[in-house]
Amino acid sequence: MTSNAPSPQGPGSPDLPPAPNFGGVPDGFAQNGTPHGFPVNGASGMPPVPPAPKRKKKGLIAAGCGCIVLFLLVVGGCSAIAFSSGDDPTSAETSAAEPIEDEEADAPAEDAAADEVVDEEPAVEDEPAEEVPAEGEPAEEAPAAEEEPSEEEVPAGDDVPAEHTSALNRAQSYSVLLHMSKQGLFDQLTSEYADQFSDEAAQYAVDNVDADWNANALASAESYSETLHMSKAGIYDQLTSEYGEQFLAEEAQYAIDTIEADWNDNALQSARSYRDSMDMSPEAIRDQLTSEYGEQFTQEQADYAVEHLDE
């Protein structure tokens, strides 16, 4: 009996997936579909077996391959549509990253400009900061203000030795009474025939005595003019001589330029002294008054003295 039902692998059943190579005869069966070892149709003792329907091999294989290709095309097309219609994450990330890179590229430039501004500001503010000493450090002028006085400077208050004080008092008396020079005071204070102070005490005294050396030179010049009737040049030599008053040259010059003296009268008084004490002639008196080893009057002053000698 022949069945009218369609074959499971036939082309009329598209919903079932095709099986590959189903057109061959299974192993263990004869070409007529009868298993090996069984009697064929008409064998005794066995009911007749209907012949197996012939299958369309090529149609089934072609249909199966076509379905596979169609399935792959449909799946590939859907994937292509899905990827093409959807947003591309790579392109989105690339497009989104581009402005970020631009911002990052611009940001260092702005930071560099800001750094330059910040770097320039401390450079201006550091100039006054260099002049201010750091906290705890002494100012530059502080050591000069706190320097201890040297031996030649005036010791303060109770640090002055008694010998220094005594030498200063003696120097003040010599300056007021005898109008001595600075060097004359030192020699007087240290002389073994006079005060015999130490050199340190004498130096302290002459450095701190209240004296006007120009005034002392002038007072000494006036004394030589009034008592010894000396000439202008003679007084200058006496004031600057190392065996005399030992004033400085400028102090002696101040004295003879400032002194008020009558040099003609001084020459006359000296001439009368030579005549009365030494019985000298007028010509000898004239020579003594003008000699560089004598009184050093001018020739006019000596002539005036000799002319008025008998008055």
Coordinates of C-alpha atoms in Angstrom, one line a residue:
M1 CA 0.0 0.0 0.0
T2 CA 1.3 3.3 -1.0
S3 CA 1.2 6.2 1.4
N4 CA 0.0 9.6 0.1
A5 CA 1.6 11.6 3.0
P6 CA 4.4 13.9 1.9
S7 CA 7.9 12.8 2.8
P8 CA 9.4 14.5 5.8
Q9 CA 12.3 15.7 3.7
G10 CA 10.3 16.6 0.7
P11 CA 10.0 20.1 -0.7
G12 CA 6.5 20.4 0.5
S13 CA 7.5 20.8 4.1
P14 CA 9.6 24.0 4.3
D15 CA 9.3 24.4 8.1
L16 CA 11.5 21.4 8.8
P17 CA 15.2 21.9 8.6
P18 CA 16.8 19.8 5.8
A19 CA 19.2 17.0 6.7
P20 CA 22.3 16.8 4.8
N21 CA 22.9 13.9 2.4
F22 CA 19.6 12.1 3.3
G23 CA 19.2 10.8 -0.3
G24 CA 21.5 7.7 0.1
V25 CA 20.5 4.2 1.4
P26 CA 21.4 3.7 5.0
D27 CA 24.0 1.2 5.9
G28 CA 22.7 -2.4 6.4
F29 CA 19.9 -2.0 3.9
A30 CA 19.7 -3.3 0.3
Q31 CA 19.0 -1.0 -2.6
N32 CA 15.3 -1.9 -2.5
G33 CA 15.1 -0.9 1.2
T34 CA 15.2 -4.4 2.6
P35 CA 17.7 -5.1 5.4
H36 CA 20.4 -7.5 4.7
G37 CA 19.5 -11.1 5.8
F38 CA 15.9 -10.6 5.4
P39 CA 14.0 -12.2 2.5
V40 CA 13.0 -10.0 -0.3
N41 CA 9.4 -9.5 -1.6
G42 CA 7.6 -12.8 -2.2
A43 CA 9.8 -14.7 0.2
S44 CA 8.0 -17.5 2.0
G45 CA 6.8 -16.9 5.4
M46 CA 7.1 -13.0 5.2
P47 CA 4.5 -10.5 4.3
P48 CA 5.3 -8.4 1.3
V49 CA 7.0 -5.1 2.0
P50 CA 6.0 -2.1 0.0
P51 CA 8.8 -0.6 -2.0
A52 CA 10.3 2.6 -0.6
P53 CA 9.4 5.7 -2.5
K54 CA 12.1 7.3 -4.6
R55 CA 13.5 10.5 -3.2
K56 CA 14.5 13.5 -5.2
K57 CA 18.1 13.8 -4.1
K58 CA 19.2 16.8 -6.1
G59 CA 16.1 18.8 -5.2
L60 CA 16.5 18.2 -1.5
I61 CA 20.2 19.1 -1.5
A62 CA 19.6 22.3 -3.5
A63 CA 16.7 23.3 -1.3
G64 CA 18.8 22.7 1.8
C65 CA 21.7 24.7 0.5
G66 CA 19.4 27.5 -0.6
C67 CA 17.8 27.7 2.8
I68 CA 21.2 27.9 4.4
V69 CA 22.4 30.7 2.0
L70 CA 19.1 32.5 2.4
F71 CA 19.4 32.3 6.2
L72 CA 22.9 33.6 6.1
L73 CA 22.0 36.5 3.8
V74 CA 19.0 37.4 6.0
V75 CA 21.1 37.3 9.2
G76 CA 23.9 39.3 7.5
G77 CA 21.5 41.9 6.1
C78 CA 19.8 42.4 9.4
S79 CA 23.2 42.8 11.1
A80 CA 24.3 45.3 8.5
I81 CA 21.0 47.2 8.9
A82 CA 21.3 47.1 12.7
F83 CA 24.9 48.3 12.7
S84 CA 24.3 50.9 10.0
S85 CA 21.1 52.3 11.6
G86 CA 22.5 52.3 15.1
D87 CA 25.0 54.7 16.6
D88 CA 28.6 53.7 16.0
P89 CA 30.2 53.7 19.5
T90 CA 33.7 53.9 18.1
S91 CA 32.8 56.9 15.9
A92 CA 30.9 58.4 18.8
E93 CA 33.9 58.0 21.1
T94 CA 36.2 59.4 18.5
S95 CA 34.0 62.4 17.8
A96 CA 33.5 63.0 21.5
A97 CA 37.3 62.6 22.1
E98 CA 38.3 65.2 19.5
P99 CA 37.0 68.3 21.4
I100 CA 38.5 66.8 24.6
E101 CA 41.8 66.6 23.0
D102 CA 41.5 70.2 21.8
E103 CA 40.5 71.3 25.3
E104 CA 43.4 69.4 26.7
A105 CA 45.7 71.0 24.1
D106 CA 44.4 74.5 25.0
A107 CA 44.5 73.9 28.7
P108 CA 48.3 73.6 28.9
A109 CA 48.7 76.8 27.0
E110 CA 46.4 78.6 29.4
D111 CA 48.1 77.0 32.4
A112 CA 51.5 78.0 30.9
A113 CA 50.3 81.6 30.5
A114 CA 48.9 81.5 34.1
D115 CA 52.3 80.1 35.3
E116 CA 54.1 82.9 33.5
V117 CA 51.9 85.5 35.2
V118 CA 52.4 83.8 38.6
D119 CA 56.2 83.6 38.0
E120 CA 56.4 87.2 37.1
E121 CA 54.6 88.4 40.2
P122 CA 57.0 87.0 42.8
A123 CA 59.9 88.5 40.8
V124 CA 58.5 92.0 41.5
E125 CA 57.6 91.2 45.0
D126 CA 61.0 89.6 45.9
E127 CA 62.9 92.9 45.5
P128 CA 61.8 94.6 48.7
A129 CA 61.8 91.2 50.4
E130 CA 65.6 91.0 49.8
E131 CA 66.2 94.2 51.7
V132 CA 64.3 93.0 54.8
P133 CA 66.4 90.6 57.0
A134 CA 64.9 87.3 57.8
E135 CA 63.3 86.8 61.2
G136 CA 65.9 86.2 63.9
E137 CA 68.8 87.5 61.8
P138 CA 70.5 90.9 62.7
A139 CA 70.2 93.8 60.3
E140 CA 73.2 94.7 58.2
E141 CA 73.9 97.9 60.2
A142 CA 73.4 96.2 63.6
P143 CA 77.0 94.9 63.9
A144 CA 78.4 98.4 63.2
A145 CA 76.1 99.9 65.9
E146 CA 77.1 97.1 68.4
E147 CA 80.9 97.3 67.7
E148 CA 82.9 97.5 70.9
P149 CA 85.1 100.6 71.2
S150 CA 88.8 100.2 70.5
E151 CA 91.5 101.0 72.9
E152 CA 91.8 104.5 71.4
E153 CA 88.1 105.2 71.8
V154 CA 86.6 106.6 75.0
P155 CA 85.7 103.9 77.5
A156 CA 82.2 104.3 78.8
G157 CA 81.5 105.4 82.4
D158 CA 82.9 103.2 85.2
D159 CA 85.3 101.4 82.8
V160 CA 87.7 104.4 82.7
P161 CA 90.8 103.6 84.8
A162 CA 91.8 106.1 87.5
E163 CA 95.1 106.8 85.8
H164 CA 93.3 107.8 82.6
T165 CA 91.0 110.2 84.5
S166 CA 94.0 111.8 86.2
A167 CA 95.9 112.3 83.0
L168 CA 92.8 113.9 81.4
N169 CA 92.5 116.4 84.3
R170 CA 96.2 117.4 84.0
A171 CA 95.9 117.8 80.2
Q172 CA 92.8 120.1 80.7
S173 CA 94.8 122.3 83.1
Y174 CA 97.8 122.6 80.7
S175 CA 95.5 123.5 77.9
V176 CA 93.8 126.3 79.8
L177 CA 96.8 127.8 81.6
L178 CA 99.7 127.2 79.2
H179 CA 97.8 126.9 75.9
M180 CA 99.9 123.9 74.9
S181 CA 99.6 121.9 71.7
K182 CA 98.3 118.4 71.5
Q183 CA 101.8 116.9 71.0
G184 CA 103.2 119.2 73.7
L185 CA 100.5 117.9 76.2
F186 CA 101.4 114.3 75.4
D187 CA 105.2 114.9 75.9
Q188 CA 104.5 116.8 79.2
L189 CA 102.2 114.0 80.5
T190 CA 104.7 111.2 79.7
S191 CA 108.0 113.0 80.5
E192 CA 110.1 111.4 83.2
Y193 CA 110.8 114.9 84.4
A194 CA 107.2 115.9 84.5
D195 CA 104.0 113.9 85.1
Q196 CA 105.2 110.4 84.1
F197 CA 101.8 109.0 83.0
S198 CA 101.7 105.9 80.8
D199 CA 101.4 106.3 77.1
E200 CA 97.9 104.9 77.2
A201 CA 96.7 107.3 79.8
A202 CA 98.4 110.3 78.0
Q203 CA 96.8 109.3 74.7
Y204 CA 93.4 109.0 76.3
A205 CA 93.9 112.4 77.8
V206 CA 94.9 114.3 74.6
D207 CA 92.1 112.5 72.6
N208 CA 89.4 113.6 75.1
V209 CA 90.6 116.9 76.4
D210 CA 88.3 119.8 75.6
A211 CA 90.7 122.1 73.7
D212 CA 90.7 124.3 70.6
W213 CA 94.2 123.8 69.1
N214 CA 93.9 126.9 66.9
A215 CA 93.0 129.0 69.8
N216 CA 95.9 127.6 71.9
A217 CA 98.3 128.4 69.0
L218 CA 97.0 132.0 68.9
A219 CA 97.2 132.4 72.6
S220 CA 100.8 131.2 72.6
A221 CA 101.7 133.6 69.7
E222 CA 100.2 136.5 71.6
S223 CA 102.3 135.5 74.7
Y224 CA 105.6 135.4 72.7
S225 CA 104.7 138.8 71.1
E226 CA 103.9 140.6 74.3
T227 CA 106.7 139.1 76.6
L228 CA 109.6 138.4 74.2
H229 CA 108.7 140.9 71.4
M230 CA 109.3 138.3 68.8
S231 CA 108.9 138.8 65.0
K232 CA 106.1 137.2 63.0
A233 CA 108.5 134.7 61.4
G234 CA 110.2 134.0 64.8
I235 CA 106.8 133.2 66.4
Y236 CA 105.9 130.8 63.6
D237 CA 109.1 128.9 64.0
Q238 CA 108.7 128.8 67.8
L239 CA 105.1 127.4 67.4
T240 CA 106.1 124.6 65.0
S241 CA 109.5 123.7 66.4
E242 CA 110.0 120.2 67.8
Y243 CA 111.9 121.9 70.6
G244 CA 109.2 124.5 71.0
E245 CA 105.4 124.3 71.1
Q246 CA 105.0 121.6 68.4
F247 CA 101.8 122.9 66.9
L248 CA 100.7 121.8 63.5
A249 CA 101.7 124.0 60.6
E250 CA 98.1 125.0 59.9
E251 CA 97.6 125.9 63.5
A252 CA 100.7 128.1 63.6
Q253 CA 99.7 129.8 60.4
Y254 CA 96.2 130.5 61.8
A255 CA 97.9 132.1 64.8
I256 CA 100.2 134.5 62.9
D257 CA 97.5 135.4 60.5
T258 CA 95.1 136.2 63.3
I259 CA 97.3 137.8 65.9
E260 CA 97.1 141.6 66.4
A261 CA 100.7 142.8 66.9
D262 CA 102.8 145.9 66.1
W263 CA 105.8 144.3 64.5
N264 CA 107.7 147.7 64.3
D265 CA 107.4 148.2 68.0
N266 CA 108.4 144.6 68.6
A267 CA 111.6 145.3 66.6
L268 CA 112.3 148.5 68.6
Q269 CA 111.8 146.7 71.9
S270 CA 114.2 144.0 70.9
A271 CA 116.8 146.6 69.7
R272 CA 116.8 148.4 73.0
S273 CA 117.2 145.0 74.9
Y274 CA 120.3 144.2 72.8
R275 CA 121.8 147.7 73.4
D276 CA 121.1 147.8 77.2
S277 CA 122.1 144.2 78.0
M278 CA 124.9 143.6 75.5
D279 CA 126.1 147.1 74.6
M280 CA 125.8 146.4 70.9
S281 CA 126.2 149.1 68.2
P282 CA 123.3 150.2 66.1
E283 CA 124.7 148.4 63.0
A284 CA 125.2 145.2 65.0
I285 CA 121.6 145.5 66.3
R286 CA 120.4 145.9 62.8
D287 CA 122.1 142.7 61.7
Q288 CA 120.8 140.8 64.7
L289 CA 117.2 141.9 64.1
T290 CA 117.3 140.8 60.4
S291 CA 119.4 137.6 60.7
E292 CA 117.7 134.2 59.9
Y293 CA 119.5 132.9 63.0
G294 CA 118.3 135.9 65.1
E295 CA 115.0 137.7 65.3
Q296 CA 114.0 137.4 61.6
F297 CA 112.4 140.9 61.4
T298 CA 112.0 142.4 58.0
Q299 CA 114.5 145.0 56.8
E300 CA 112.0 147.8 57.1
Q301 CA 111.2 146.8 60.7
A302 CA 114.9 146.7 61.7
D303 CA 115.5 150.1 60.1
Y304 CA 112.6 151.5 62.0
A305 CA 114.0 150.1 65.3
V306 CA 117.5 151.5 64.8
E307 CA 116.1 155.0 63.8
H308 CA 114.0 155.1 66.9
L309 CA 116.5 153.5 69.2
D310 CA 117.4 156.8 71.2
E311 CA 113.9 158.0 71.6

